[in-house]
Coordinates of C-alpha atoms and ligand atoms in Angstrom, one line a residue:
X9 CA 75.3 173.9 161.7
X10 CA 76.8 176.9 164.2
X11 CA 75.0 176.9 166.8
X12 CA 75.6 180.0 170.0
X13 CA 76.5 178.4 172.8
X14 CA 74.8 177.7 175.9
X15 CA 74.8 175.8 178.9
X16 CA 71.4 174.0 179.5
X17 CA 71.4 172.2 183.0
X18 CA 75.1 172.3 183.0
X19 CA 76.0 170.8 179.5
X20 CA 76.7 172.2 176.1
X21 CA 73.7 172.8 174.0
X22 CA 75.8 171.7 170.8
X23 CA 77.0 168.7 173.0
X24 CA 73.1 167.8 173.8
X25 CA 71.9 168.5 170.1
X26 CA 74.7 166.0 168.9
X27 CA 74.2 163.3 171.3
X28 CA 70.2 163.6 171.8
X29 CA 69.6 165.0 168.5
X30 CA 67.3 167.2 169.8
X31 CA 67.7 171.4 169.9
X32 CA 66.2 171.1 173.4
X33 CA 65.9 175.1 174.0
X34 CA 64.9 176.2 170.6
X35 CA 63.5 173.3 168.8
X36 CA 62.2 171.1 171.4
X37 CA 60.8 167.2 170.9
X38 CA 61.9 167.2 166.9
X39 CA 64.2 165.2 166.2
X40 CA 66.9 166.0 164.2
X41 CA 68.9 164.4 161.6
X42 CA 72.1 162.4 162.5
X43 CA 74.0 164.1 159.4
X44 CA 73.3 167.8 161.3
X45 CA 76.4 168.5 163.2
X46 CA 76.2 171.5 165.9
X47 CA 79.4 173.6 166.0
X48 CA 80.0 176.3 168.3
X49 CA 83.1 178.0 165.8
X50 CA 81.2 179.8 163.1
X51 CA 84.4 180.3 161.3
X52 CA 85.2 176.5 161.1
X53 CA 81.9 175.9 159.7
X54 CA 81.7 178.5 157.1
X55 CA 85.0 178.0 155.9
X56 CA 85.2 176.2 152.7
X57 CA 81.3 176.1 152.6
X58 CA 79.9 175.2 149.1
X59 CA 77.0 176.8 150.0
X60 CA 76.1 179.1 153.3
X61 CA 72.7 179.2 155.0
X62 CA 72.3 182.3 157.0
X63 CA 69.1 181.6 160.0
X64 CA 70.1 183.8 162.7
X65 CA 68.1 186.9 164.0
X66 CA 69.1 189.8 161.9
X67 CA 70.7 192.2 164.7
X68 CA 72.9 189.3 165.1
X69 CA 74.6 189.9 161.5
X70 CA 77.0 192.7 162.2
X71 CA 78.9 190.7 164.8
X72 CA 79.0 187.4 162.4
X73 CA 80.2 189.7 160.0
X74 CA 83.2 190.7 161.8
X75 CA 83.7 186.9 163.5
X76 CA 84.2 186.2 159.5
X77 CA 86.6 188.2 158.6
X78 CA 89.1 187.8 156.1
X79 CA 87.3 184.2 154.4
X80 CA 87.6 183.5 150.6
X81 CA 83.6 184.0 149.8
X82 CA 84.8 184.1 145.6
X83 CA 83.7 181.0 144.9
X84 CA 80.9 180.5 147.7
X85 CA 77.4 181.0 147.1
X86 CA 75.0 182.1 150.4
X87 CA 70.9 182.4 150.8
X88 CA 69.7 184.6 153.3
X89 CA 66.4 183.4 155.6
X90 CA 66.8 186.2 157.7
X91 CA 63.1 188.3 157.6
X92 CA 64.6 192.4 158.3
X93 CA 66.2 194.5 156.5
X94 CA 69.5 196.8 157.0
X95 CA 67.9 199.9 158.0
X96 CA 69.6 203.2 159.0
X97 CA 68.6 206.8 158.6
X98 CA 70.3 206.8 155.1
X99 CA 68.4 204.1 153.6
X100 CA 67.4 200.6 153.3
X101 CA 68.8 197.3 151.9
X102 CA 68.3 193.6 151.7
X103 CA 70.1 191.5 154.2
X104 CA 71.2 189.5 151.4
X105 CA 72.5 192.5 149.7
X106 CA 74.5 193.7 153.1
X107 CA 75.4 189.9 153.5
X108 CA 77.5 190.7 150.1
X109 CA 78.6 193.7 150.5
X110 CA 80.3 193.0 154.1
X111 CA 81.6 189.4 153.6
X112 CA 82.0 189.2 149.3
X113 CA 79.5 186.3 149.1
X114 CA 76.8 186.3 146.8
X115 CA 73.6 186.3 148.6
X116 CA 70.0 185.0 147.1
X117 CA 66.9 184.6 149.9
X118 CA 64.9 182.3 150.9
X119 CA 61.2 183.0 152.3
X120 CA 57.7 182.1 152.7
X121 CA 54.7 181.0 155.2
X122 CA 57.3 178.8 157.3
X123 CA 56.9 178.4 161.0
X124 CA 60.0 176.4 161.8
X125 CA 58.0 173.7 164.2
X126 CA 55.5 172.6 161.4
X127 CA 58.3 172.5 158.9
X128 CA 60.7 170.3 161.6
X129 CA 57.5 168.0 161.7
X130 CA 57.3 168.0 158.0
X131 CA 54.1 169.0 157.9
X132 CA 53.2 170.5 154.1
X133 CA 54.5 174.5 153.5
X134 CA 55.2 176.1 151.0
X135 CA 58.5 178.8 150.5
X136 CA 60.1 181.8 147.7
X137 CA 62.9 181.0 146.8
X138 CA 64.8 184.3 144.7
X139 CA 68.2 184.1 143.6
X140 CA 69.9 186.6 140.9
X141 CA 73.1 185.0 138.9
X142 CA 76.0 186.7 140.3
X143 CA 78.7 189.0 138.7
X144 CA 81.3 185.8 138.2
X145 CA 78.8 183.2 137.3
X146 CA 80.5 180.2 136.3
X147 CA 78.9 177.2 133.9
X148 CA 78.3 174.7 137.0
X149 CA 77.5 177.1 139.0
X150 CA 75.2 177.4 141.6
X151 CA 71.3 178.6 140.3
X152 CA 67.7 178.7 141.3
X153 CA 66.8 175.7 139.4
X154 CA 70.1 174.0 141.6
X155 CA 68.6 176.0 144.6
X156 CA 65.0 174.5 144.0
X157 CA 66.3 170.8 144.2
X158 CA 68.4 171.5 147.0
X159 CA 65.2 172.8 149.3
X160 CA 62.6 170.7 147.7
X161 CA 60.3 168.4 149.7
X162 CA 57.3 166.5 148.7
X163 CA 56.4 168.5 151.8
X164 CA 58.4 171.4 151.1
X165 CA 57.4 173.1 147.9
X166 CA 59.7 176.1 146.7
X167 CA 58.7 178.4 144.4
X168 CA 61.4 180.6 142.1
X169 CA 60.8 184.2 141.9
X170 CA 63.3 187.2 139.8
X171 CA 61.7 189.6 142.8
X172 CA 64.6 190.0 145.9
X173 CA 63.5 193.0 146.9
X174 CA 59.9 191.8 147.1
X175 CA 60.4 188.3 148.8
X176 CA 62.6 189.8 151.2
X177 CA 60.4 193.0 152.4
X178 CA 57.4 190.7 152.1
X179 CA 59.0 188.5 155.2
X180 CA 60.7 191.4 157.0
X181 CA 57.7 193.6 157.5
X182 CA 54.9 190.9 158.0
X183 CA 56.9 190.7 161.2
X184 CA 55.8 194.3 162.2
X185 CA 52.1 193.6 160.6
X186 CA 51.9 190.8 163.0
X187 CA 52.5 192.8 166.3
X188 CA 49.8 194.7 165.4
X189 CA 47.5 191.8 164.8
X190 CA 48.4 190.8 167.9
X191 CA 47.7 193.7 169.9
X192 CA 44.1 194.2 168.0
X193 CA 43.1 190.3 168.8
X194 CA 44.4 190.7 172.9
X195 CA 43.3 194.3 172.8
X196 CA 39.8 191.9 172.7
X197 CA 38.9 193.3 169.1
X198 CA 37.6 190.7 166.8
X199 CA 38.7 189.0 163.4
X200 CA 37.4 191.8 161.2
X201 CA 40.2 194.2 163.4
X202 CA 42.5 191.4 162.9
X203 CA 42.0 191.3 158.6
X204 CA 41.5 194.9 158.5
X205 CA 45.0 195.1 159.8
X206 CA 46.7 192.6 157.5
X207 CA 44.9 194.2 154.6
X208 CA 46.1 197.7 155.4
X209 CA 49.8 196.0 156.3
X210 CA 50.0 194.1 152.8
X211 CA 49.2 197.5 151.0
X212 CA 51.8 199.1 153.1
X213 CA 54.4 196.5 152.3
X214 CA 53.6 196.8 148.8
X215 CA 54.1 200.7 148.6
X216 CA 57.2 200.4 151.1
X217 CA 58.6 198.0 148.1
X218 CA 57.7 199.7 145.6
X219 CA 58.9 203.4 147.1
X220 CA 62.3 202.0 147.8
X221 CA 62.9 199.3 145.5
X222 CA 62.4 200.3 141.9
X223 CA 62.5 196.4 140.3
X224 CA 60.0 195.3 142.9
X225 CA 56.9 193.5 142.6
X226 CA 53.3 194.4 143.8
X227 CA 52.1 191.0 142.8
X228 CA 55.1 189.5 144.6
X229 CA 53.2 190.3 147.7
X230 CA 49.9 188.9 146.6
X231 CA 50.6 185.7 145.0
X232 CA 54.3 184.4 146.5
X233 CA 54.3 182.3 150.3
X234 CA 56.7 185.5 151.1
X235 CA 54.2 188.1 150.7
X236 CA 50.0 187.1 151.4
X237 CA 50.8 183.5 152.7
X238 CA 53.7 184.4 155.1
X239 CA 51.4 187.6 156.7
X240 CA 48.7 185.2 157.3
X241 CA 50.5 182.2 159.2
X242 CA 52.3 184.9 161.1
X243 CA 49.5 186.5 162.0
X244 CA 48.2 183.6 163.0
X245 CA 50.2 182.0 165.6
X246 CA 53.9 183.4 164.9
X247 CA 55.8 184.9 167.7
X248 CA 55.1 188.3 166.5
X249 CA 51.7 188.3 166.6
X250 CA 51.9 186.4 170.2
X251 CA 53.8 189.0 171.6
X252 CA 51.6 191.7 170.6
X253 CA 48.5 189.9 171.9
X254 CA 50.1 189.5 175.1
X255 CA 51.4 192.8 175.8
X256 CA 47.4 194.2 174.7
X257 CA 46.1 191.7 177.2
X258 CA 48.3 192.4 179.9
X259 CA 49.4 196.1 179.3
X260 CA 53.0 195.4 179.5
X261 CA 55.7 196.6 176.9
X262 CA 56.6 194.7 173.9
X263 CA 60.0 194.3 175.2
X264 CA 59.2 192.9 178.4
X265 CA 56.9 190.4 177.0
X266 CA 59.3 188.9 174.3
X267 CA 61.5 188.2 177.1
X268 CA 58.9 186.2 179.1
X269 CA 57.1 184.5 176.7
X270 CA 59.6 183.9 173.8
X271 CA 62.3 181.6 176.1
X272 CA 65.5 183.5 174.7
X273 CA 63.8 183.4 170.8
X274 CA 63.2 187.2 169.7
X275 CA 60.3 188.7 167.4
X276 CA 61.6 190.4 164.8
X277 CA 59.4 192.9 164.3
X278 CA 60.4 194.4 167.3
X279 CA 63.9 195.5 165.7
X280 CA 62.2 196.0 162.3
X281 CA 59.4 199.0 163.1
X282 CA 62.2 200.7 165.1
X283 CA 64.5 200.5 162.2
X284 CA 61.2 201.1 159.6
X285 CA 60.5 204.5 161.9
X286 CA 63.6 205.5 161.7
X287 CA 63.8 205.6 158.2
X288 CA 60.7 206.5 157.6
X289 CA 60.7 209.6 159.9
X290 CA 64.1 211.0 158.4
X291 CA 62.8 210.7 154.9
X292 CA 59.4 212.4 156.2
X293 CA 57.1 209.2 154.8
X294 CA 55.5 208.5 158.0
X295 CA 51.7 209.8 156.8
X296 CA 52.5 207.5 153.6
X297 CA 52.8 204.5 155.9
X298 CA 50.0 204.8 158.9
X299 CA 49.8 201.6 160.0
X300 CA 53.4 201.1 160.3
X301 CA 53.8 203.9 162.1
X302 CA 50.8 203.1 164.4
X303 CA 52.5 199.9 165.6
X304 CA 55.5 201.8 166.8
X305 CA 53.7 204.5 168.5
X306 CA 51.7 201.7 170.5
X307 CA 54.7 200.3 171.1
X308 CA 57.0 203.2 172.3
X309 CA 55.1 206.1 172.2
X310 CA 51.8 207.1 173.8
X311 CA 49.3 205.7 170.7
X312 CA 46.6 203.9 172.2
X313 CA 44.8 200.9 170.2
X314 CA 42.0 202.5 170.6
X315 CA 42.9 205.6 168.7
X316 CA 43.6 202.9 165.4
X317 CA 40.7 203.4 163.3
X318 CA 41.2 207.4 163.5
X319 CA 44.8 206.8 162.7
X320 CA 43.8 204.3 159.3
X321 CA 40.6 206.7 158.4
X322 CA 43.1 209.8 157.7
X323 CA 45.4 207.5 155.8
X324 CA 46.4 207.4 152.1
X325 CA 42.7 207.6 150.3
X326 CA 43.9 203.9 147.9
X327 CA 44.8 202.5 151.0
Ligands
13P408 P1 57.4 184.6 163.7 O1 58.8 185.1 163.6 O2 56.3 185.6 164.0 O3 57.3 183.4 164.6 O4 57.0 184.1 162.3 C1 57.7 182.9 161.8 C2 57.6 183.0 160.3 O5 58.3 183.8 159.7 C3 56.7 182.1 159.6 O6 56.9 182.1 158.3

C-alpha cells in the first residue's frame, strides 16, 4: 500500500502503520492487517502489480500520473475507488477512463454505500463493482467474476454491474448532493429539506448520466449501492454532508471548514461542483441541473439557503 508521507510526532507515518499497524491519522484505532505493507515510493509499489487499486483523492491523480511515468501497464489490470470525475470545460470522463488513457492500464471501478471506518470494522456493506473486458483480453485474464472473489466478504457483498458510466457518476456527484444536505440539516431545516434534497440530487445524477453518457443507466442509480444506497449513507454521516452542516451552522466557507474539521482528509464534493459548474456553465446546462448549481452558488457565490425552494420550484417540471 503507498502511503504520502508524513511525520506524526516525529516518526514516519508508514513506519508507525507497519510497526503499530494502525493508520493513526487517517484510520485511527483499526487495526490493520500484518500482510498490508505501507510504502512511501509509489513507483516501487505499482511496479509489477498484478492488479492496481487506486484510493486516493481524485485531484491527486494528475501528479501520480506523472510520478508513473514510463511503467509497462500492458499486462496490468487497475479499479478505480476514486468518487469524481475528470472535468474540464471541454467535457467529462470517468477517472477510470483518464486512469487509462494517461498511464495505458485498463481501468474498471469500484463503488457503493462504503464509509471506510464501518468497512475497517467489518461491519456489513454492500459495494458495485463494474468492469468492461479490455481491448487485449487474454483467456486467464482478469474479470468481474475474478473481481467479485477478490473483494468479496461475508461482510462485504459486491455486486457486478455492465454500467461504468453510471456507478462512477452515481459516487462522484453524491459527494456534491451531500454538501447540500448538509447545509439544509445545520441551516436548522428538518428531514423533509434533507430528502427533498437527495431526491432532487438522484434525479440530477440520473439526467447528468444520461446527458453525457449515452450507455448509461437510470436504474443504475436506483437499485446499485453506487447510486440510491451510496447518496443515503453519505448523506448521512459522510464528510460531505458534515462539512456542509458545519459551514450552515457556523456561516463559515466550505473551504475553511474541511480544513478544520476533516484532520487533513478532504470532501470531494468540494472539487466536484466546481468542476460540475464549470462544465456545466460552458455547455449552458445550468437551468437543466438546479440543485447542482445551487450548491455551488451557496458555496462561492452569494445564493443563500434560504433562497432554495425558489431555486427547485423554477426547475425542470419532471424534476
Ligand atoms: P464521504 O466522502 O462524504 O465521507 O463519503 C464516503 C463515502 O463515499 C461512503 O460511501
Amino acid at each position: 500500500m503507498w502511503v504520502y508521507e508524513e511525520q506524526i510526532d516525529g516518526k514516519n507515518l508508514t513506519e508507525i502503520i507497519n510497526t503499530e499497524h494502525e493508520n493513526v491519522k487517517y484510520l485511527p484505532n483499526i487495526k490493520l492487517p500484518h500482510n498490508l505493507v505501507a510504502v512511501p515510493n509509489l513507483r516501487e509499489v505499482v511496479e509489477g502489480a498484478d492488479i492496481v487499486i487506486f484510493n486516493i483523492p481524485h485531484q491527486f491523480l494528475k501528479n501520480i500520473f506523472k510520478q508513473l511515468d514510463g511503467i509497462d501497464f500492458s499486462k496490468a489490470r487497475a479499479i478505480s475507488c476514486l468518487k469524481g470525475l475528470n472535468v474540464n470545460k471541454d467535457g467529462v470522463t470517468l477517472l477510470s477512463d483518464y486512469i487509462e488513457q494517461e498511464l495505458g492500464l485498463h481501468c474498471g471501478v469500484l463503488s457503493g454505500a462504503n464509509l471506510a471506518p464501518e468497512v475497517a470494522l467489518e461491519k456489513f456493506s454492500e459495494t458495485t463493482v463494474a468492469y468492461p473486458l479490455p481491448k487485449n483480453y487474454y483467456p486467464g485474464d482478469v474479470d468481474e467474476d475474478l473481481l467479485q472473489i477478490l473483494f468479496q466478504r461475508t461482510y462485504f457483498h459486491v455486486r457486478t454491474s455492465p454500467d461504468t458510466a453510471g456507478v462512477s457518476i452515481g459516487g462522484a456527484l453524491k459527494n456534491v448532493v451531500a454538501i447540500g444536505a448538509g447545509l439544509v440539516e445545520g441551516y436548522g431545516w428538518g428531514d423533509n429539506a434533507k430528502a427533498a434534497i437527495m431526491r432532487r440530487g438522484l434525479m440530477e445524477m440520473v439526467r447528468f448520466g444520461i446527458t453525457f453518457f449515452p450507455d448509461c443507466r437510470p436504474e443504475t442509480f436506483t437499485v446499485e449501492s453506487s447510486g440510491v444506497a451510496d447518496l443515503i449513507t453519505s448523506c448521512a454521516s459522510g464528510r460531505n454532508v458534515r462539512v456542509g452542516r458545519e459551514a450552515a451552522r457556523t456561516g463559515k466557507h466550505v473551504d475553511v471548514v474541511e480544513k478544520e474539521l476533516l484532520n487533513g482528509q478532504s470532501a470531494q464534493g468540494i472539487a466536484t461542483m466546481k468542476e460540475v459548474h464549470e462544465l456545466l456553465t460552458h455547455r449552458g446546462m445550468t437551468e437543466d441541473f438546479p440543485l447542482l448549481i445551487a450548491i455551488y452558488d451557496i458555496c462561492y457565490g452569494d445564493l443563500r439557503i434560504d433562497d432554495l425552494p425558489k431555486v427547485l420550484a423554477d426547475g425542470p417540471a419532471t424534476q
